[in-house]
Short mmCIF file of C-alpha atoms in Angstrom, two decimals:
data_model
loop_
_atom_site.label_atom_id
_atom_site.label_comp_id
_atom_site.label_asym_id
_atom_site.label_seq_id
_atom_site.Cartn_x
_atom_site.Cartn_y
_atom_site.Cartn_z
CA UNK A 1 0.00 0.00 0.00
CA UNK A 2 0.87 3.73 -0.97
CA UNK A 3 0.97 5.80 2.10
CA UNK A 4 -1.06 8.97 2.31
CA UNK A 5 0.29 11.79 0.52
CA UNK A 6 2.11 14.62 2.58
CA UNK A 7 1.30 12.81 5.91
CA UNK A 8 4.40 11.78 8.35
CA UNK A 9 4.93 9.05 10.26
CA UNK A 10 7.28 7.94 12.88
CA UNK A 11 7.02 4.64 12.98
CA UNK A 12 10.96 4.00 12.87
CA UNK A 13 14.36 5.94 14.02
CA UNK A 14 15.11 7.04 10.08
CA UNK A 15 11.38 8.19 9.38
CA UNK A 16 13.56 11.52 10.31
CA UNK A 17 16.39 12.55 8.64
CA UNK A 18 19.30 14.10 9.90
CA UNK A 19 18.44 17.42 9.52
CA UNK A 20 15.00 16.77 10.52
CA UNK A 21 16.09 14.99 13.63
CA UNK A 22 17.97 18.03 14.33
CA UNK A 23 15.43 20.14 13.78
CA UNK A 24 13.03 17.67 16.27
CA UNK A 25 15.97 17.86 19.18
CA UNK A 26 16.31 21.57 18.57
CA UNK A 27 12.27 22.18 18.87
CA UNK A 28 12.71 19.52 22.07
CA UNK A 29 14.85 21.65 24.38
CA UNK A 30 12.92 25.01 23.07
CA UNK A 31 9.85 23.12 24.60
CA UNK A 32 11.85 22.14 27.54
CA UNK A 33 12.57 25.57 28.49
CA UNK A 34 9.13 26.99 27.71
CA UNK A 35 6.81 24.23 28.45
CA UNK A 36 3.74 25.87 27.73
CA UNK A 37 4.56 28.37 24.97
CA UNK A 38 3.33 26.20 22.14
CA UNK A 39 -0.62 24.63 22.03
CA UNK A 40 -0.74 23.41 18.56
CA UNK A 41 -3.23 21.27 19.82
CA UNK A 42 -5.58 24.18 21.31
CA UNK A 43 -7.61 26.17 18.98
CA UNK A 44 -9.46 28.75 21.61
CA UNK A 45 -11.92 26.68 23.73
CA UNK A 46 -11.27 23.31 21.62
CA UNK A 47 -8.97 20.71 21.89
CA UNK A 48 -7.77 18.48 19.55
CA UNK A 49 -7.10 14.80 20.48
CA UNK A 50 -4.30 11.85 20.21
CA UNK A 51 -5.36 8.90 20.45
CA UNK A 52 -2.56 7.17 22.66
CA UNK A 53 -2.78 3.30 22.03
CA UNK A 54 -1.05 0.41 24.75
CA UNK A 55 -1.42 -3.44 23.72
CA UNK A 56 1.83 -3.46 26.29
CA UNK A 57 1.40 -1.96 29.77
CA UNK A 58 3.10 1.24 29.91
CA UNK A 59 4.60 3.40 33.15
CA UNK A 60 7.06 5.87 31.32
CA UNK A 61 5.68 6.10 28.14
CA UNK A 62 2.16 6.33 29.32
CA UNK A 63 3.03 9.45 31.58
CA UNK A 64 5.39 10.91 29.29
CA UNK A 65 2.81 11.16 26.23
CA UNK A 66 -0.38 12.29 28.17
CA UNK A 67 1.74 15.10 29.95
CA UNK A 68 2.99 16.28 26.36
CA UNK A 69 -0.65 16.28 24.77
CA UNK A 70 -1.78 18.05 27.71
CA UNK A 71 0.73 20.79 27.89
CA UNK A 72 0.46 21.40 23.80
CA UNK A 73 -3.02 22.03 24.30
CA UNK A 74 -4.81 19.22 23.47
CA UNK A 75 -6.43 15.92 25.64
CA UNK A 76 -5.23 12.25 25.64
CA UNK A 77 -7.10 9.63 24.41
CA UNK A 78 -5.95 6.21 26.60
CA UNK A 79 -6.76 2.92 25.32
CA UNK A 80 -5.32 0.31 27.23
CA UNK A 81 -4.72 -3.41 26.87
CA UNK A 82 -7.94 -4.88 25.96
CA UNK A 83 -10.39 -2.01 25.65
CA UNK A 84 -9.94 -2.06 21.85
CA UNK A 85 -11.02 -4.29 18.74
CA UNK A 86 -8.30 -3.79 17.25
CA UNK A 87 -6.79 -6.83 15.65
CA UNK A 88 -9.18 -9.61 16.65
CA UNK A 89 -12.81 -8.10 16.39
CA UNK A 90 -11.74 -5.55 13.44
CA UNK A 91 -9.11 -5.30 11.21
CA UNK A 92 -6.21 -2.77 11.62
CA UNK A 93 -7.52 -1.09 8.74
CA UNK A 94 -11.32 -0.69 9.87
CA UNK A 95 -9.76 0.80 12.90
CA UNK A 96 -7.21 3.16 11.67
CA UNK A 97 -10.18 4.72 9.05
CA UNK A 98 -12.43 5.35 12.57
CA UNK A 99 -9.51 7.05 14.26
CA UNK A 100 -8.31 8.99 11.84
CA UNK A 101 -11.68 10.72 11.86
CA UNK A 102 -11.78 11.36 15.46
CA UNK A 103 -8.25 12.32 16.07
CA UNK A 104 -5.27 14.61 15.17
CA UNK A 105 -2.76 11.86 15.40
CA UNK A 106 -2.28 7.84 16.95
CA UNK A 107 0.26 6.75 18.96
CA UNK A 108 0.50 2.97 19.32
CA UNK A 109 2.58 1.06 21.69
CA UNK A 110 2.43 -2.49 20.40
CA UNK A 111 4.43 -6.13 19.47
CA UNK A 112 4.53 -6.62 15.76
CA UNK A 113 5.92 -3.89 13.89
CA UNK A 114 4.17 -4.66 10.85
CA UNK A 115 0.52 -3.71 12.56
CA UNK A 116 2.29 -0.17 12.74
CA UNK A 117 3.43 -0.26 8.68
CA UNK A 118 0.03 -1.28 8.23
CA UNK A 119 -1.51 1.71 9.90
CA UNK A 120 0.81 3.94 8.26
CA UNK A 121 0.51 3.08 4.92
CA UNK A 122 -3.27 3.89 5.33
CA UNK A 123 -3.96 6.75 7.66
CA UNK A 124 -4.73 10.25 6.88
CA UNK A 125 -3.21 11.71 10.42
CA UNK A 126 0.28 11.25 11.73
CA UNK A 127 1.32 7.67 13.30
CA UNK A 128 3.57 7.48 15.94
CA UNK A 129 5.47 4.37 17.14
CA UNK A 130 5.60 4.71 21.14
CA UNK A 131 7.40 0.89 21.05
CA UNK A 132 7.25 -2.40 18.84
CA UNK A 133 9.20 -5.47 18.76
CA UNK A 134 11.57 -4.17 16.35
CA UNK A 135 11.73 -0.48 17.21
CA UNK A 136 11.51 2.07 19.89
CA UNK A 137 12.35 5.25 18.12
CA UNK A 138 10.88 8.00 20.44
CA UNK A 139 13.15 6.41 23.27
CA UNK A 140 15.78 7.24 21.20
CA UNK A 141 14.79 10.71 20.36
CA UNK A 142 14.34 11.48 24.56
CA UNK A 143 17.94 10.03 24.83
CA UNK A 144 19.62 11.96 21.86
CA UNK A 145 17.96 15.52 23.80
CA UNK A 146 19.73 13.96 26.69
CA UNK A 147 22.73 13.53 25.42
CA UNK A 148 23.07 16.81 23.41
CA UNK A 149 22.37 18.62 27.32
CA UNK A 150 25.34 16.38 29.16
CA UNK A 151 27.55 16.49 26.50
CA UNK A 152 27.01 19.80 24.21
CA UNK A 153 26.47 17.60 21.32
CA UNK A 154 25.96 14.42 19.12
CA UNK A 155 28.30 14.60 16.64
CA UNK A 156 31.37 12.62 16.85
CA UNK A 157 30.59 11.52 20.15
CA UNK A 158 30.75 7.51 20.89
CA UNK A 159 27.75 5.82 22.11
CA UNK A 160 28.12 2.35 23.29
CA UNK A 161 24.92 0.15 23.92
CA UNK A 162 25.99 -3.42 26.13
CA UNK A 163 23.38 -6.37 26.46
CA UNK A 164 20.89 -7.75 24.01
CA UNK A 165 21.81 -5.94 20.78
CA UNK A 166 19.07 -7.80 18.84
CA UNK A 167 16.12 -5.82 20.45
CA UNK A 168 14.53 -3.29 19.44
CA UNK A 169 16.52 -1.07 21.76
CA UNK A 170 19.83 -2.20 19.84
CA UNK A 171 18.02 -1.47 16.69
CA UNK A 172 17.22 1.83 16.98
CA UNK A 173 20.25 2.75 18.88
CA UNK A 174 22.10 2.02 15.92
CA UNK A 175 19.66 4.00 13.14
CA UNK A 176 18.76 7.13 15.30
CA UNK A 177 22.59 7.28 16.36
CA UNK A 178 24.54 7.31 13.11
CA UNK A 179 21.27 9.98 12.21
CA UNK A 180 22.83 12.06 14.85
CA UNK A 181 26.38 11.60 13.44
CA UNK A 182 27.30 9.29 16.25
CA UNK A 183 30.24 6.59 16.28
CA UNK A 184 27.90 3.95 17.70
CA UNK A 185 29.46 0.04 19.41
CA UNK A 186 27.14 -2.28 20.01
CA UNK A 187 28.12 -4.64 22.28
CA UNK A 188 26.21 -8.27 22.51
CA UNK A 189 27.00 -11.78 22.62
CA UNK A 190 27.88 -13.45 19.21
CA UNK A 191 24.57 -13.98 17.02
CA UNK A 192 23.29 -10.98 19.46
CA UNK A 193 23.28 -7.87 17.17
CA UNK A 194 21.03 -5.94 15.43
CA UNK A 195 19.66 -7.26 12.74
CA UNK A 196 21.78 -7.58 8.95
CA UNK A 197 19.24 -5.39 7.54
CA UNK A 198 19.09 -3.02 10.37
CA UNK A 199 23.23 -2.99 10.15
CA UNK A 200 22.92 -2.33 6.53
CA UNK A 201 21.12 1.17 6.49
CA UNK A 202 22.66 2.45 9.61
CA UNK A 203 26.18 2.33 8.00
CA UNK A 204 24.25 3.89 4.63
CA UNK A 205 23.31 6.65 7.05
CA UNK A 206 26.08 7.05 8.33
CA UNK A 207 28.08 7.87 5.21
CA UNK A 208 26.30 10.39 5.02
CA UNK A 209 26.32 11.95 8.69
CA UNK A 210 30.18 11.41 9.73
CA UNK A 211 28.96 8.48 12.14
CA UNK A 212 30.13 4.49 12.19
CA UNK A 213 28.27 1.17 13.65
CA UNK A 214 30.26 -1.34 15.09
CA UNK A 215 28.99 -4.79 16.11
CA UNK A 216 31.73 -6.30 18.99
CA UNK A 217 31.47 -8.85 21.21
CA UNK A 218 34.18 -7.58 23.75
CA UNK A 219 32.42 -5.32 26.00
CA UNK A 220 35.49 -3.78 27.23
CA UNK A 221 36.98 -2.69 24.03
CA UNK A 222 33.20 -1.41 23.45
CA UNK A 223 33.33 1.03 26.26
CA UNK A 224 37.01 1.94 25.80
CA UNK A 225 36.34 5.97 26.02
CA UNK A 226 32.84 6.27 25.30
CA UNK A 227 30.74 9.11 25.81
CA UNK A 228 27.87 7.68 26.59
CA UNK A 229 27.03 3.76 27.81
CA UNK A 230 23.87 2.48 27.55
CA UNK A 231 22.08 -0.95 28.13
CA UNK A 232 18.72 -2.38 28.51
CA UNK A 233 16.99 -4.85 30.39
CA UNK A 234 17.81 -8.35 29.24
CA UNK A 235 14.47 -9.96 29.90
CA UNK A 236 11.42 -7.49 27.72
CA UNK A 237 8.17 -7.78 27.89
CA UNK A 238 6.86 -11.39 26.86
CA UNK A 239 10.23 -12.66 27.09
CA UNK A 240 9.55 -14.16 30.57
CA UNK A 241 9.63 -17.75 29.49
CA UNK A 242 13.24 -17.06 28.60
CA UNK A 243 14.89 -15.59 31.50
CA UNK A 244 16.56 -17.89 33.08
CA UNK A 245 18.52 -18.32 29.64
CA UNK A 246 19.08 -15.00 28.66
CA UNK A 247 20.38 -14.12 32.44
CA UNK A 248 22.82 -16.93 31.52
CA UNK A 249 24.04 -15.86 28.17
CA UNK A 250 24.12 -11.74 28.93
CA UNK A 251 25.55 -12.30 32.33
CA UNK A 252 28.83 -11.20 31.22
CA UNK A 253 27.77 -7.88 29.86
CA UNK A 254 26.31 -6.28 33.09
CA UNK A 255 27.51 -2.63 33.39
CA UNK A 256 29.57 -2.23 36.27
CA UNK A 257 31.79 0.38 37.96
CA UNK A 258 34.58 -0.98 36.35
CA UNK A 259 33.00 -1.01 32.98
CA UNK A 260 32.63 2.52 33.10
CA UNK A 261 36.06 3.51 34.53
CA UNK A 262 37.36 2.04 31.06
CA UNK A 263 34.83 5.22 29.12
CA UNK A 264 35.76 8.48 29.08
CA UNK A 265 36.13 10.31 32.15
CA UNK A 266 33.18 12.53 31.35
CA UNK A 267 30.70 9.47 30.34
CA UNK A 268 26.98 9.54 31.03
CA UNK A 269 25.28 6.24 31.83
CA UNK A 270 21.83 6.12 30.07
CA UNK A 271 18.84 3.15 30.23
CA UNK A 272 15.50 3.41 29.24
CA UNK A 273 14.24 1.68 32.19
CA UNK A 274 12.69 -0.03 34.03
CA UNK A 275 16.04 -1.25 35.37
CA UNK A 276 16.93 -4.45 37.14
CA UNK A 277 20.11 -3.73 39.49
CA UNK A 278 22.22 -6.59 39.77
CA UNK A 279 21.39 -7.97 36.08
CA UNK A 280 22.38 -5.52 33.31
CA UNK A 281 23.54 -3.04 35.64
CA UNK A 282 24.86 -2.83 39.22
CA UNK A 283 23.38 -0.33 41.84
CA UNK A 284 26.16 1.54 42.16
CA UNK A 285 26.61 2.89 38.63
CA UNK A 286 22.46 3.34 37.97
CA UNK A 287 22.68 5.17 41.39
CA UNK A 288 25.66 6.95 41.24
CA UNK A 289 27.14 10.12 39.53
CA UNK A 290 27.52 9.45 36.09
CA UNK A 291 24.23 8.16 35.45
CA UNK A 292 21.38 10.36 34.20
CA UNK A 293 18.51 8.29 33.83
CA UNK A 294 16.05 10.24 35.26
CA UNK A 295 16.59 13.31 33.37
CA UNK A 296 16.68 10.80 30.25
CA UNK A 297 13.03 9.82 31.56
CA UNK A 298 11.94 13.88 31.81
CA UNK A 299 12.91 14.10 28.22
CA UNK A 300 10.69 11.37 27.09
CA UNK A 301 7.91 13.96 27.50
CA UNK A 302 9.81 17.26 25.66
CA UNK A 303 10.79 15.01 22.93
CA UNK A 304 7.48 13.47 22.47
CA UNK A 305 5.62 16.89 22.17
CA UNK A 306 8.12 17.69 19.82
CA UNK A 307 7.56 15.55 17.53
CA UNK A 308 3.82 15.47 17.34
CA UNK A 309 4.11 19.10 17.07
CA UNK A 310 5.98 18.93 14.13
CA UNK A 311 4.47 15.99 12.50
CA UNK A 312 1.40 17.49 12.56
CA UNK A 313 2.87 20.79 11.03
CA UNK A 314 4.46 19.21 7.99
CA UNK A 315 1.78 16.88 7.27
CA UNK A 316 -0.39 18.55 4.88
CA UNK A 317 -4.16 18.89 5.20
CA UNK A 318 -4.62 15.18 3.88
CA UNK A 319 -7.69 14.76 6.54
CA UNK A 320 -9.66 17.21 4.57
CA UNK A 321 -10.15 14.62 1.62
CA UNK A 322 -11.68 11.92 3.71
#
């Protein structure tokens, strides 16, 4: 299927380019230090709607989006696990042609990433991927905003991500990095990367920002003077059946103090959360000085406004043909 004409979508790190990433980040820390100067969403008394979508349960993301809609003007529409059709009693499609009447843009926090590039390809209003299997793109842009305030800056810089590289966490920490002109390590067990395809357009990308993706398996020549190091649970959501396994095989690659005494002297420790201290990272270096995960969870909700803000200004009026 054709997707709409002149409607964006955000349904994976490289939807943006790099200038338009920029541009996002840049808009992102304008809205962080005037949180209510911009209501695209308000239009007098009325308020325009997002429909905010959760097959997965939800604690940052969740907070994080219905602050944003709320402080650009407009109201939150929550539909949690269960309370839709979608997918069982109606088709994807059927759904996305009722919402797309009723609201100004969806965000959808789901498994398969293909539901998402099924929406997409249809809808007349901006779709926004809050998390799939494969990709988790507006973590990314939250972390990039957090990064560009410890640091001064993306380019150049070296991110290292340790743990599962095959999520979608390793995937998009690859794409939206090289975007930002990042040298980006991944570090994972062998067979644990991101995926070939994924590999292949982040080092297209990054011919064209400056950046590089590596794929190691030795953690500490990973972290060897990074800027920033990153991980992510090793257990996600529906992988429950498989923890005792994974524990097993990612044991080695737990973040520790000494892990970041081999990064540069400066590096920020980042995780999306929720963390589990004692598994992918100890207490100490979560807790302690270098890391900045809270601040990283703050920006979910600047970056998120950001970027429905200016989806919805560069899609065109595409709604008005319906």
């Amino acid at each position: 299927m054709t997707p709409q004409p002149g409607v964006r979508h955000f349904i994976k790190d490289t939807d943006l380019s790099p200038a338009e990433q920029s541009e996002v980040l840049d808009r992102a820390a304008a809205m962080k230090a005037d949180p209510f100067g911009s209501t695209p969403l308000a239009h007098g008394a009325a308020r325009e709607t997002v429909a905010l979508i959760f097959d997965k349960s939800s604690t940052r993301t969740r907070f994080s989006l219905a602050a944003g809609v709320g402080e650009l003007g407009g109201q939150a529409l929550v539909v949690n696990p269960g309370e839709a059709q979608m997918g069982h009693k109606e088709s994807i499609e059927d759904t996305t042609k009722i919402l797309e009447r009723a609201v100004a843009a969806i965000v959808w926090r789901t498994y398969a990433h293909e539901g998402l590039e099924r929406m997409a390809a249809i809808s007349h209003v901006p779709v926004i991927n809050s998390l799939s299997d494969d990709f988790h793109p507006c973590q990314l842009l939250a972390d990039l905003l957090t990064i560009r305030e410890q640091l001064g800056g993306t380019e150049g810089r070296i991110m290292t991500y340790i743990g599962d590289g095959a999520n979608n966490m390793g995937n998009s920490y690859a794409l939206a990095g090289v975007t930002a002109g990042m040298h980006v390590r991944i570090a994972a067990p062998e067979g644990w990367g991101p995926a070939a395809a994924v590999v292949d357009e982040a080092r297209r990308v990054a011919q064209q920002t400056g950046g590089s993706l590596e794929v190691l398996t030795d953690m500490r020549a990973a972290a060897s003077d990074a800027d920033v190091i990153v991980t992510d649970t090793w257990v996600s959501m529906g992988q429950e059946a498989e923890k005792e396994e994974r524990v097993e095989r990612f044991g080695a690659y737990q973040v520790t103090e000494e892990v970041m005494a081999l990064a540069a002297p400066h590096a920020i420790f980042m995780h999306c959360l929720p963390a589990y201290r004692g598994f992918e990272v100890s207490a100490d270096v979560i807790d302690g000085p270098q890391s900045v995960v809270w601040d990283e969870a703050e920006n979910r909700i600047h970056a998120q406004k950001a970027l429905i803000a200016w989806l919805l200004e560069k899609s065109t009026m595409a709604k008005e043909t319906l």
